[in-house]
XYZ file of C-alpha atoms in Angstrom:
786
model
C 25.165 12.554 24.032
C 21.800 11.754 22.453
C 21.860 9.084 19.725
C 20.137 9.640 16.379
C 18.933 7.024 13.924
C 16.226 6.209 11.388
C 14.249 2.994 11.154
C 14.831 2.766 7.406
C 15.271 4.857 4.268
C 13.596 4.855 0.811
C 15.090 2.280 -1.558
C 14.154 3.299 -5.064
C 16.454 6.314 -5.411
C 15.695 9.986 -5.861
C 14.986 9.424 -9.582
C 13.647 5.816 -9.331
C 17.004 4.416 -10.411
C 16.257 1.025 -8.844
C 12.959 0.684 -10.711
C 14.571 1.199 -14.101
C 17.424 -1.207 -13.348
C 15.006 -3.892 -12.131
C 12.780 -3.645 -15.169
C 15.732 -3.588 -17.562
C 16.978 -6.814 -16.028
C 13.563 -8.469 -16.208
C 13.321 -7.528 -19.889
C 16.767 -8.921 -20.651
C 18.114 -5.436 -21.374
C 20.456 -5.331 -18.377
C 22.710 -7.792 -16.597
C 22.661 -9.046 -13.031
C 25.944 -7.267 -12.467
C 24.484 -3.948 -13.597
C 21.483 -4.333 -11.305
C 23.543 -5.380 -8.297
C 26.059 -2.586 -8.834
C 23.271 -0.007 -8.967
C 21.843 -1.482 -5.762
C 25.226 -1.086 -4.035
C 25.498 2.510 -5.210
C 22.039 3.332 -3.868
C 22.672 1.699 -0.498
C 25.947 3.510 -0.034
C 24.511 6.836 -1.181
C 21.632 6.556 1.274
C 23.853 5.520 4.180
C 26.239 8.382 3.532
C 23.417 10.901 3.160
C 22.172 9.936 6.592
C 25.597 9.831 8.234
C 26.657 13.167 6.769
C 23.422 14.763 8.002
C 24.171 13.665 11.561
C 22.651 10.198 11.930
C 24.738 8.062 14.293
C 23.356 4.586 13.559
C 22.492 3.987 9.907
C 19.933 1.266 9.133
C 21.290 -1.717 7.214
C 19.162 -4.436 5.561
C 16.321 -1.957 5.031
C 17.279 -1.939 1.348
C 15.650 -4.582 -0.854
C 15.617 -5.561 -4.502
C 11.888 -6.271 -4.140
C 10.523 -6.599 -0.601
C 12.052 -6.758 2.896
C 9.578 -9.412 4.091
C 10.530 -11.634 1.158
C 14.175 -10.998 2.100
C 13.336 -12.180 5.615
C 11.714 -15.334 4.246
C 14.937 -16.127 2.403
C 17.069 -15.286 5.442
C 15.035 -17.742 7.511
C 14.806 -20.419 4.807
C 11.043 -20.111 4.280
C 10.908 -21.065 0.599
C 7.815 -22.844 -0.803
C 8.536 -26.164 -2.504
C 6.908 -25.158 -5.799
C 9.874 -22.903 -6.610
C 12.144 -25.940 -6.769
C 15.015 -24.279 -4.905
C 17.244 -26.935 -3.414
C 19.220 -26.439 -0.215
C 22.016 -24.005 -0.713
C 22.344 -20.729 -2.552
C 19.196 -18.857 -3.596
C 19.903 -17.031 -6.844
C 18.589 -13.672 -7.969
C 16.236 -15.280 -10.470
C 14.916 -17.616 -7.765
C 14.176 -14.513 -5.714
C 12.305 -12.781 -8.534
C 10.324 -15.929 -9.342
C 9.091 -15.959 -5.749
C 8.125 -12.291 -6.052
C 6.749 -12.153 -9.599
C 6.253 -15.727 -10.737
C 8.770 -15.158 -13.526
C 12.427 -14.195 -13.971
C 14.894 -14.099 -16.884
C 15.705 -17.735 -16.133
C 13.585 -20.526 -14.678
C 10.093 -21.757 -15.453
C 7.078 -19.536 -14.671
C 5.338 -20.441 -11.411
C 2.634 -18.968 -9.200
C 4.117 -16.032 -7.293
C 3.694 -15.590 -3.568
C 0.669 -13.646 -2.435
C 1.024 -9.930 -1.924
C -0.896 -7.678 0.443
C -0.678 -4.370 2.257
C 1.907 -3.745 4.980
C -0.358 -2.842 7.892
C -2.256 0.350 7.001
C 0.278 1.704 4.503
C 0.236 1.640 0.719
C 3.323 -0.577 0.644
C 2.781 -4.236 -0.313
C 4.737 -7.187 1.067
C 5.078 -10.796 -0.106
C 3.264 -13.079 2.319
C 5.568 -15.756 3.800
C 4.240 -19.283 3.207
C 4.714 -21.797 5.994
C 4.378 -25.568 5.917
C 2.988 -27.344 9.014
C 6.361 -29.089 9.363
C 8.297 -25.936 8.519
C 12.009 -25.911 9.265
C 14.181 -22.809 9.421
C 17.780 -22.142 8.489
C 19.821 -19.220 7.236
C 19.570 -19.314 3.437
C 20.723 -15.795 2.532
C 23.885 -13.823 3.206
C 22.357 -10.473 2.188
C 22.098 -9.135 5.746
C 25.673 -9.973 6.636
C 27.086 -8.802 3.300
C 25.443 -5.411 3.698
C 26.776 -5.057 7.242
C 30.285 -5.660 5.878
C 29.589 -3.146 3.132
C 28.496 -0.406 5.553
C 31.346 -1.061 7.974
C 33.868 -0.848 5.133
C 32.664 2.733 4.645
C 33.393 3.494 8.294
C 29.705 3.644 9.257
C 28.046 2.439 12.467
C 25.676 -0.141 11.024
C 22.413 -0.929 12.789
C 20.987 -4.050 11.105
C 17.196 -4.135 10.766
C 15.299 -7.420 11.172
C 11.614 -8.290 10.999
C 10.991 -9.791 14.441
C 10.050 -13.446 14.905
C 6.519 -12.785 16.160
C 5.714 -10.263 13.450
C 7.115 -12.626 10.825
C 4.860 -15.456 11.981
C 1.831 -13.201 12.346
C 2.195 -12.002 8.767
C 2.695 -15.535 7.429
C 0.203 -18.106 6.243
C 0.161 -21.877 6.107
C 0.354 -23.790 2.850
C 0.587 -27.461 2.028
C -1.827 -29.004 4.499
C -5.607 -29.144 4.275
C -5.901 -28.849 8.039
C -3.578 -25.887 8.054
C -5.464 -24.446 5.098
C -8.779 -24.764 6.882
C -7.560 -23.093 10.055
C -4.853 -20.696 9.015
C -4.831 -20.108 5.274
C -4.838 -16.385 5.638
C -2.262 -13.751 4.881
C -2.309 -12.454 8.435
C -1.798 -8.801 7.506
C -3.813 -6.716 9.903
C -5.256 -4.504 7.226
C -5.959 -7.437 4.945
C -7.754 -10.032 7.018
C -10.919 -9.715 8.998
C -10.468 -9.190 12.717
C -12.513 -12.266 13.585
C -10.466 -14.390 11.207
C -7.292 -12.821 12.554
C -8.321 -13.606 16.100
C -9.017 -17.225 15.157
C -5.682 -17.382 13.373
C -3.813 -15.697 16.227
C -5.266 -18.124 18.797
C -4.463 -21.096 16.648
C -1.375 -22.801 18.040
C -0.138 -23.795 14.587
C 2.116 -20.864 13.921
C 3.174 -20.358 17.521
C 4.232 -24.000 17.634
C 6.894 -23.089 15.102
C 8.574 -20.652 17.501
C 10.895 -23.230 19.091
C 12.274 -24.022 15.636
C 12.456 -20.359 14.583
C 14.166 -18.790 17.596
C 17.478 -20.681 17.257
C 17.850 -19.168 13.784
C 17.397 -15.679 15.212
C 20.006 -16.539 17.843
C 22.344 -17.699 15.085
C 21.742 -14.440 13.189
C 22.537 -12.362 16.271
C 25.688 -14.389 16.904
C 26.892 -13.807 13.347
C 26.191 -10.075 13.663
C 28.060 -9.980 16.972
C 31.010 -11.634 15.267
C 30.925 -8.827 12.699
C 31.272 -6.266 15.469
C 27.704 -4.977 15.359
C 26.733 -2.990 18.456
C 22.952 -2.527 18.002
C 20.341 -4.551 16.110
C 16.861 -3.187 15.395
C 14.208 -5.909 15.658
C 10.890 -4.706 14.235
C 7.747 -5.922 15.997
C 5.024 -3.598 14.667
C 2.315 -6.085 15.652
C 2.762 -4.695 19.169
C 0.516 -1.861 17.974
C -2.314 -4.333 17.261
C -4.941 -5.983 19.430
C -3.029 -9.159 20.280
C -4.491 -12.268 21.888
C -2.961 -13.313 25.186
C -1.335 -16.332 23.549
C 0.718 -14.014 21.354
C 1.615 -11.730 24.248
C 2.766 -14.798 26.171
C 4.790 -15.793 23.128
C 6.556 -12.417 23.212
C 7.629 -13.076 26.768
C 8.864 -16.580 25.937
C 10.580 -15.545 22.722
C 12.551 -12.606 23.990
C 13.499 -14.416 27.178
C 15.039 -17.084 24.933
C 16.838 -14.626 22.677
C 20.576 -15.017 23.008
C 21.968 -11.650 22.047
C 25.586 -12.818 21.974
C 26.865 -9.394 22.928
C 24.782 -7.272 20.556
C 22.228 -4.855 21.955
C 18.624 -5.132 20.792
C 16.409 -2.151 19.978
C 12.855 -3.498 19.907
C 10.922 -1.317 17.468
C 7.154 -0.865 17.685
C 5.444 1.607 15.372
C 2.272 2.590 13.499
C 0.398 3.320 16.734
C 0.172 3.034 20.491
C 1.046 -0.065 22.495
C -2.029 0.326 24.733
C -2.842 -2.998 26.406
C 0.407 -4.491 25.091
C 2.541 -1.948 26.964
C 2.839 -3.904 30.204
C 4.268 -6.919 28.378
C 6.394 -4.948 25.936
C 7.958 -2.776 28.612
C 9.273 -5.773 30.530
C 10.820 -7.678 27.634
C 14.599 -8.084 27.987
C 15.568 -5.560 25.330
C 18.273 -2.909 25.607
C 16.148 -0.237 23.979
C 12.526 0.285 22.959
C 11.480 2.392 19.982
C 8.038 3.991 20.088
C 6.003 5.886 17.508
C 5.684 9.271 19.218
C 3.614 10.658 16.334
C 0.737 8.177 16.154
C 1.320 7.225 19.783
C 1.863 10.724 21.132
C -0.696 10.367 23.922
C 1.127 7.327 25.311
C 4.688 8.657 25.539
C 4.654 9.370 29.269
C 3.080 5.999 30.038
C 5.903 4.284 28.113
C 8.612 6.136 30.028
C 6.906 5.245 33.302
C 6.680 1.555 32.387
C 10.124 0.922 30.846
C 12.954 0.132 33.303
C 15.308 3.029 33.999
C 18.378 1.271 32.592
C 16.871 0.916 29.103
C 17.146 3.235 26.120
C 13.915 4.719 24.765
C 13.973 5.765 21.123
C 11.412 8.512 20.550
C 10.121 8.358 16.972
C 9.140 12.008 16.844
C 9.714 12.773 13.150
C 6.793 11.489 11.062
C 7.738 8.661 8.705
C 4.334 8.402 7.014
C 3.549 11.937 5.857
C 5.419 14.830 4.303
C 4.558 17.778 6.543
C 7.412 19.654 8.167
C 8.025 18.832 11.808
C 6.943 21.315 14.459
C 10.500 21.478 15.756
C 9.719 23.748 18.684
C 6.970 21.476 19.993
C 9.132 18.382 19.434
C 12.101 19.905 21.236
C 9.878 20.953 24.137
C 8.595 17.397 24.481
C 12.064 15.848 24.267
C 13.475 18.284 26.838
C 10.606 17.527 29.215
C 11.129 13.777 28.853
C 14.857 14.153 29.405
C 14.332 16.231 32.543
C 11.605 14.047 34.007
C 12.683 10.471 33.321
C 15.965 8.606 33.872
C 16.064 6.629 30.613
C 18.561 7.544 27.925
C 16.743 9.099 24.955
C 17.377 8.444 21.286
C 15.741 10.497 18.528
C 14.450 8.856 15.369
C 11.772 8.637 12.722
C 8.399 7.292 13.817
C 8.781 4.370 11.393
C 10.843 3.650 8.306
C 11.108 6.564 5.883
C 10.260 4.050 3.141
C 6.811 5.642 2.991
C 7.911 9.148 1.955
C 9.761 10.496 -1.116
C 13.530 10.888 -1.057
C 14.454 14.550 -1.403
C 12.411 17.749 -1.484
C 15.376 19.672 -2.901
C 14.526 18.300 -6.369
C 11.117 19.983 -6.410
C 11.671 23.140 -8.446
C 8.161 23.537 -9.896
C 6.145 23.142 -6.681
C 4.551 26.286 -5.225
C 7.191 27.841 -2.981
C 4.791 28.415 -0.077
C 3.699 24.779 -0.167
C 7.306 23.622 -0.497
C 8.161 25.458 2.708
C 5.581 23.357 4.569
C 7.055 19.991 3.509
C 9.862 17.588 4.402
C 10.875 14.422 2.492
C 13.240 11.708 3.731
C 16.452 13.721 3.403
C 14.840 16.683 5.151
C 13.409 14.453 7.884
C 16.892 13.103 8.546
C 17.977 16.712 8.971
C 15.114 17.328 11.413
C 16.260 14.384 13.550
C 19.795 15.724 13.615
C 18.772 19.277 14.493
C 16.523 18.063 17.319
C 19.489 16.191 18.778
C 21.555 19.379 18.628
C 18.808 21.365 20.326
C 18.359 18.745 23.024
C 22.089 18.430 23.751
C 23.096 22.077 23.356
C 19.882 23.947 24.107
C 17.291 25.696 21.948
C 19.563 28.672 21.399
C 21.966 26.418 19.480
C 19.303 25.927 16.778
C 17.571 29.280 17.099
C 17.692 30.114 13.393
C 16.300 26.721 12.423
C 13.503 26.995 14.989
C 12.598 30.449 13.716
C 12.434 29.186 10.130
C 10.229 26.267 11.194
C 7.951 28.614 13.133
C 7.646 30.904 10.120
C 6.718 27.989 7.849
C 4.109 26.803 10.330
C 2.601 30.310 10.592
C 2.582 30.610 6.804
C 0.644 27.381 6.458
C -1.847 28.212 9.205
C -2.696 31.594 7.673
C -2.384 30.856 3.942
C -5.223 31.919 1.651
C -4.468 28.842 -0.476
C -6.094 26.490 1.996
C -9.698 27.518 2.747
C -12.669 27.878 0.325
C -15.994 29.141 1.612
C -18.081 27.464 -1.124
C -16.649 24.041 -0.266
C -17.419 24.445 3.415
C -20.938 25.723 2.674
C -21.696 22.643 0.578
C -20.601 20.336 3.359
C -22.798 22.138 5.879
C -25.778 21.565 3.565
C -25.029 17.837 3.163
C -28.060 15.605 3.803
C -28.878 11.913 4.071
C -30.689 12.124 0.743
C -27.352 12.876 -0.937
C -26.114 9.438 0.205
C -29.102 7.335 -0.908
C -29.997 5.800 -4.294
C -33.630 6.240 -5.374
C -34.523 2.520 -5.250
C -33.070 -0.623 -3.615
C -30.692 -2.886 -5.535
C -33.248 -5.450 -6.787
C -35.297 -2.700 -8.441
C -32.203 -1.076 -9.895
C -30.890 -4.418 -11.152
C -33.982 -4.973 -13.309
C -33.722 -1.487 -14.759
C -30.020 -1.957 -15.485
C -30.539 -5.370 -17.100
C -33.111 -3.854 -19.428
C -30.766 -1.020 -20.403
C -27.445 -2.897 -20.642
C -28.650 -6.205 -22.183
C -25.631 -8.175 -20.947
C -25.251 -11.986 -21.155
C -24.976 -14.189 -18.093
C -21.428 -14.098 -16.680
C -20.587 -10.800 -18.400
C -16.934 -10.080 -19.039
C -15.184 -6.794 -18.394
C -11.873 -5.412 -17.197
C -11.054 -3.251 -14.208
C -10.252 -0.180 -16.289
C -6.697 0.474 -17.373
C -4.891 -1.055 -20.347
C -1.118 -1.088 -20.957
C 0.634 2.260 -20.747
C 2.872 1.871 -23.789
C 6.097 3.804 -24.496
C 4.188 5.721 -27.183
C 1.598 6.870 -24.641
C 4.225 7.945 -22.137
C 6.239 9.698 -24.843
C 3.202 11.690 -25.983
C 2.292 12.634 -22.414
C 5.831 13.765 -21.642
C 6.048 15.803 -24.844
C 2.730 17.463 -24.041
C 3.849 18.351 -20.525
C 7.076 19.817 -21.857
C 5.208 21.908 -24.420
C 6.704 19.957 -27.311
C 3.308 18.634 -28.421
C 0.243 20.822 -28.910
C -2.965 20.104 -27.023
C -4.714 19.255 -30.284
C -1.991 16.795 -31.293
C -1.932 15.269 -27.810
C -5.702 14.791 -27.805
C -5.488 13.218 -31.244
C -2.799 10.810 -30.028
C -4.878 9.815 -27.000
C -8.007 9.346 -29.117
C -6.045 7.057 -31.412
C -4.941 5.001 -28.402
C -8.518 4.870 -27.085
C -9.864 3.827 -30.472
C -7.307 1.040 -30.671
C -8.158 -0.135 -27.172
C -11.903 -0.180 -27.864
C -11.374 -2.075 -31.124
C -9.156 -4.618 -29.360
C -11.787 -5.268 -26.687
C -14.483 -5.763 -29.290
C -12.179 -8.176 -31.099
C -11.553 -10.108 -27.878
C -15.320 -10.330 -27.327
C -15.602 -8.479 -24.008
C -19.138 -7.519 -22.993
C -18.624 -4.280 -21.091
C -15.780 -2.133 -22.352
C -13.516 0.544 -20.917
C -11.661 3.313 -22.719
C -8.293 2.086 -21.407
C -7.194 5.241 -19.542
C -4.442 6.141 -22.015
C -4.620 9.779 -20.924
C -4.032 8.981 -17.229
C -0.679 9.116 -15.529
C -1.964 7.643 -12.261
C -5.348 6.672 -10.853
C -5.119 9.351 -8.154
C -2.865 12.033 -9.590
C -4.850 12.261 -12.829
C -8.061 13.228 -11.019
C -6.282 15.397 -8.494
C -5.009 17.595 -11.323
C -8.618 18.686 -11.954
C -9.305 19.426 -8.297
C -8.516 22.483 -6.229
C -6.703 21.730 -2.975
C -4.148 19.278 -4.435
C -0.493 19.971 -5.236
C 1.895 17.818 -7.247
C 5.554 16.923 -7.029
C 7.918 16.096 -9.848
C 9.978 13.472 -8.025
C 7.863 12.535 -5.006
C 7.990 8.813 -5.822
C 7.219 6.203 -3.183
C 7.580 2.430 -3.567
C 4.301 0.542 -3.671
C 5.757 -2.913 -4.427
C 8.728 -4.259 -6.335
C 9.466 -1.788 -9.119
C 6.031 -0.211 -8.872
C 6.271 3.383 -7.630
C 3.525 5.917 -7.049
C 3.736 9.687 -6.781
C 1.056 10.669 -4.267
C -0.306 14.179 -4.673
C -0.437 16.475 -1.661
C -3.814 17.527 -0.260
C -3.021 20.916 1.251
C -6.415 22.685 1.105
C -10.156 22.456 0.530
C -11.096 20.229 -2.426
C -13.517 20.991 -5.254
C -13.855 20.045 -8.940
C -12.893 22.808 -11.336
C -14.014 21.191 -14.609
C -15.189 17.751 -15.826
C -12.359 15.218 -15.628
C -13.288 12.184 -17.727
C -16.520 12.989 -19.537
C -14.997 13.850 -22.922
C -12.818 10.722 -23.041
C -15.595 8.355 -21.950
C -18.067 9.953 -24.368
C -15.621 9.568 -27.239
C -15.014 5.912 -26.364
C -18.773 5.247 -26.162
C -19.225 6.776 -29.609
C -16.991 4.057 -31.046
C -19.070 1.064 -29.933
C -22.609 -0.181 -29.362
C -21.468 -2.065 -26.280
C -21.758 -0.375 -22.876
C -18.724 1.708 -21.924
C -17.795 2.035 -18.245
C -16.839 5.428 -16.944
C -13.831 5.069 -14.647
C -13.251 7.081 -11.478
C -11.150 6.733 -8.346
C -13.257 6.830 -5.194
C -13.089 9.396 -2.401
C -11.445 7.163 0.193
C -8.711 6.131 -2.238
C -8.236 9.734 -3.390
C -7.713 10.544 0.278
C -5.618 7.585 1.358
C -3.310 7.490 -1.652
C -2.318 11.096 -1.199
C -0.294 12.867 1.441
C -3.201 14.311 3.406
C -3.459 17.619 5.228
C -3.290 17.201 8.989
C -5.088 20.408 10.014
C -8.638 19.014 9.820
C -10.309 15.608 10.331
C -9.864 13.033 7.561
C -13.643 12.673 7.417
C -14.066 16.297 6.357
C -11.428 16.065 3.636
C -12.957 12.820 2.337
C -16.419 14.363 2.187
C -15.078 17.284 0.156
C -13.614 14.816 -2.350
C -16.865 12.837 -2.437
C -18.874 15.850 -3.559
C -16.298 16.697 -6.215
C -16.622 13.154 -7.589
C -20.408 13.248 -7.349
C -20.398 16.116 -9.837
C -18.347 13.975 -12.239
C -20.620 10.933 -11.851
C -23.703 13.024 -12.619
C -22.037 14.530 -15.682
C -21.009 11.098 -16.973
C -24.606 9.910 -16.708
C -25.833 13.010 -18.551
C -23.347 12.183 -21.305
C -24.971 8.763 -21.808
C -22.567 6.562 -19.846
C -24.661 3.691 -18.464
C -22.097 2.140 -16.101
C -19.680 4.011 -13.838
C -16.957 2.369 -11.776
C -15.804 4.143 -8.618
C -12.688 2.319 -7.446
C -12.071 1.994 -3.708
C -9.062 -0.304 -3.273
C -7.998 1.702 -0.207
C -11.153 1.413 1.851
C -9.673 -1.095 4.324
C -6.348 0.624 4.753
C -8.081 3.799 5.911
C -9.080 1.893 9.039
C -7.187 2.313 12.307
C -5.121 -0.729 13.258
C -7.310 -1.469 16.266
C -10.828 -2.684 15.595
C -12.282 -0.737 18.507
C -11.589 2.437 16.539
C -13.107 1.273 13.245
C -16.762 2.205 13.616
C -16.545 5.961 13.141
C -14.046 5.592 10.290
C -16.286 3.167 8.423
C -19.254 5.450 8.864
C -17.653 8.409 7.132
C -15.933 6.220 4.505
C -19.212 4.548 3.507
C -21.040 7.856 3.529
C -18.405 9.442 1.297
C -18.687 6.639 -1.279
C -22.472 6.776 -1.285
C -22.459 10.544 -1.759
C -20.158 10.151 -4.746
C -22.378 7.443 -6.287
C -25.983 8.343 -5.409
C -26.720 11.220 -7.760
C -27.678 8.923 -10.677
C -30.865 7.218 -11.865
C -31.754 3.597 -11.157
C -30.741 2.279 -14.581
C -27.185 3.606 -14.290
C -25.040 0.795 -12.953
C -22.488 1.710 -10.256
C -19.428 -0.518 -10.015
C -16.631 -0.495 -7.461
C -13.332 -2.347 -7.287
C -11.254 -3.435 -4.302
C -8.014 -5.356 -4.088
C -5.433 -6.673 -1.594
C -8.108 -7.137 1.020
C -10.176 -9.701 2.837
C -13.521 -8.429 3.938
C -14.824 -10.702 6.702
C -14.823 -8.070 9.374
C -16.196 -5.175 7.305
C -18.452 -7.004 4.889
C -21.498 -5.213 6.292
C -19.836 -1.891 5.447
C -18.911 -3.169 1.962
C -22.565 -4.076 1.454
C -23.570 -0.654 2.805
C -21.693 0.975 -0.099
C -24.640 -0.308 -2.145
C -22.633 -0.619 -5.362
C -24.485 -2.589 -7.998
C -21.328 -4.561 -8.917
C -18.152 -5.116 -6.906
C -15.008 -6.616 -8.428
C -12.380 -8.085 -6.109
C -8.942 -9.650 -6.331
C -9.150 -13.409 -5.810
C -6.927 -15.251 -8.297
C -3.887 -15.731 -6.040
C -6.049 -16.890 -3.147
C -8.005 -19.352 -5.316
C -11.339 -17.626 -4.598
C -10.870 -17.750 -0.812
C -11.833 -14.087 -0.544
C -15.346 -14.957 -1.675
C -15.977 -16.661 1.665
C -16.826 -13.358 3.322
C -19.397 -12.527 0.657
C -20.957 -15.987 0.878
C -21.125 -16.054 4.670
C -22.694 -12.605 4.681
C -25.013 -13.449 1.782
C -23.877 -10.390 -0.104
C -26.917 -9.315 -2.143
C -25.446 -7.518 -5.151
C -23.312 -8.603 -8.126
C -19.692 -9.753 -7.754
C -16.752 -10.082 -10.139
C -14.084 -12.313 -8.558
C -10.794 -11.851 -10.405
C -9.574 -14.783 -12.485
C -6.437 -13.210 -13.996
C -3.514 -12.287 -11.730
C -2.269 -9.089 -13.314
C 0.679 -8.752 -10.926
C 2.394 -11.660 -12.648
C 3.472 -11.723 -16.302
C 2.148 -15.275 -16.613
C -0.785 -15.815 -18.997
C -3.593 -17.745 -17.258
C -4.985 -20.701 -19.165
C -8.631 -21.162 -20.070
C -8.731 -24.231 -17.848
C -7.360 -22.305 -14.876
C -9.949 -19.553 -15.184
C -12.785 -22.028 -15.725
C -11.747 -23.870 -12.574
C -11.697 -20.652 -10.564
C -15.151 -19.654 -11.761
C -16.519 -23.111 -10.997
C -15.390 -22.504 -7.421
C -17.093 -19.123 -7.478
C -20.311 -20.552 -8.943
C -20.488 -23.054 -6.102
C -20.860 -20.106 -3.746
C -22.516 -17.279 -5.697
C -25.514 -17.591 -8.049
C -24.338 -17.462 -11.641
C -26.794 -14.669 -12.378
C -24.828 -12.380 -10.029
C -21.304 -13.272 -11.199
C -19.029 -11.309 -13.516
C -15.718 -12.452 -15.033
C -12.801 -10.044 -14.930
C -9.103 -9.649 -14.127
C -7.950 -8.973 -10.578
C -6.980 -5.379 -11.214
C -6.084 -2.873 -13.930
C -3.779 -3.840 -16.797
C -1.660 -0.684 -16.840
C 1.573 -2.424 -15.844
C 1.280 -5.341 -18.265
C 2.321 -5.613 -21.905
C -0.133 -5.882 -24.798
C 0.877 -9.404 -25.938
C 0.200 -10.985 -22.527
C -2.946 -8.877 -22.066
C -4.328 -9.993 -25.421
C -3.587 -13.664 -24.745
C -5.033 -13.470 -21.234
C -8.232 -11.646 -22.180
C -8.873 -13.940 -25.139
C -8.546 -16.870 -22.744
C -10.864 -15.104 -20.284
C -13.578 -14.615 -22.936
C -13.187 -18.222 -24.082
C -13.550 -19.342 -20.476
C -16.703 -17.226 -20.068
C -18.296 -18.717 -23.180
C -17.453 -22.231 -22.048
C -18.887 -21.516 -18.597
C -22.114 -20.145 -20.051
C -22.621 -23.458 -21.794
C -21.610 -25.553 -18.796
C -23.564 -23.614 -16.177
C -26.663 -22.713 -18.192
């Protein structure tokens, strides 16, 4: 009988229960016991939902109170010295201090760096290694959760980040030599390919393997003693371009893995194995999981390469997007594989379902036609189970389900909701002139300096200010019809006026309106665009307690009405200082949504770019002299393999330029990017031709500027000096020191001073203290560096 499983399940709960419990604990409004009890309830609910739907092996250890990579660091004893955690038990507050820099108990400390998990919008905490790193089991979480699942009568399949992926994603700390050669987060979507290759070939991290592998052997032995049958070891770096030294390390590592009676399912996902297939197929695993969605073209090659006595888990249900599975096509493929090849087949999700919302059944307000095209985590679990039934019993056993899936697919393909002739006509007429500013940067810079009259080292923020309970209450009341549009607008104007006044009081040079009216940097704009749909409970974890609700791009995109002009114009009327208009860029609007899969991404992105271009032009007409078009997602739109980057970068850069190039020379275009290093795409970043780029650098102590210096980036740069992902207030001295580092590399005349990112998630007291310190630092630096 075919085995079913998933690689992981969403953690936050169908109604974000985990988020609210976490934040209550951090605020001192809830106890540890309350938080841990809620976590147990969520784990057990999710396991039972999967088992009751027909999943044979439920994933265990996929749940986390913050991040599964941080959990792995604790499991392996990788705990930086600055957290002051002695040998022995690691408490919950120790854990949160590592993640956030602060917890209800313990002194504030610099949190671990955070960056994107491959090319997803999930963020992980980067493990920090010392050159003399030792490893030991420091957490019982994995084993406790196995006991918990087994007590419910479930077949637990523990999930582990594999040893090679763990090292690849890590960085060295604590040694200047290690810093010089390997002080990089290692995330494939974060670091430049050249820097990654240098890092990957460096023997430093691989030299730690002999010390690391015995701990993995110890873990497997403990799981065997618990009666575990299968362990899932995740090695997603097998979908990357790996140097030969790392491929050799795979062979050595898995040959030395003592499974102690447990069976190992080696899980690769997020793409094809390609040149890594020959090595991966011969590793001494009991089963291999492949991503049969993103790696569909390689499925037959995998079956031909993997020994006949091994299990092959076919990840045929998409774990990254929300479109309903083509069950008939999937069943046809599975039946062909079963008939043609001798390996036992399992059916699973392509990757963890962490990246999709929990349950579509909650969505009562979504258009019914669109709802019929979708599947969230609970529905995807059902798709896995029904495919197993069809494979084992024949298509006739699931005839009604297949017919319903066929009908939904036909409905989507023929729906009048999707296609708009005017949008397609505009794209056909697109020209190179639409993607080109009138004059080069140096000419524009003089015109902008004359218009804006900013001091050297101008200060600004990235855009958003705290979303207070009062703001959320007013928004909710307006959506429910309990607050009139006039009263809502008055409430938002009051918030904007307060935000503008606060910034003037702090002494900032370029202001923002604070985005009080915005629920989310993507969803807000999408609500003014045709072609987007919105869920009520489609929450997905971004990091920690931070959840996003990506809209669904189901059809052609166009702007219906102006989106931000009235708010920005009102804010500008309150001050003589320049007011930035704030927009989310086309690539981020694309990447941070669930995107239609019936046309190329490039076409969808270009549609969004023209919609935003209309907004940029209208903002300029309204007198807004500076417009920020945020593109934090520009790197994560790239394929995992560098050989496939060129075409993607071409359309991404073109889309940004189309959105930004409809304005006059004296209108200053800003962009913002975070969680990224830019070494390998710095030429494309420069090709965006933004007048000012702000980047996140505070946690990396300005290391991310290296790419801009080496490339001799010609335009203006704002390296972040205030880590907004930590509640800690940066001191004046700290920010001055960071900017001194920046000024050693970038001419002062081209530097701005700003936080790392938006301030939406922070509280007003810490924001006020931090921004006052930032302005004080800027004034001190103007004196020192003049």
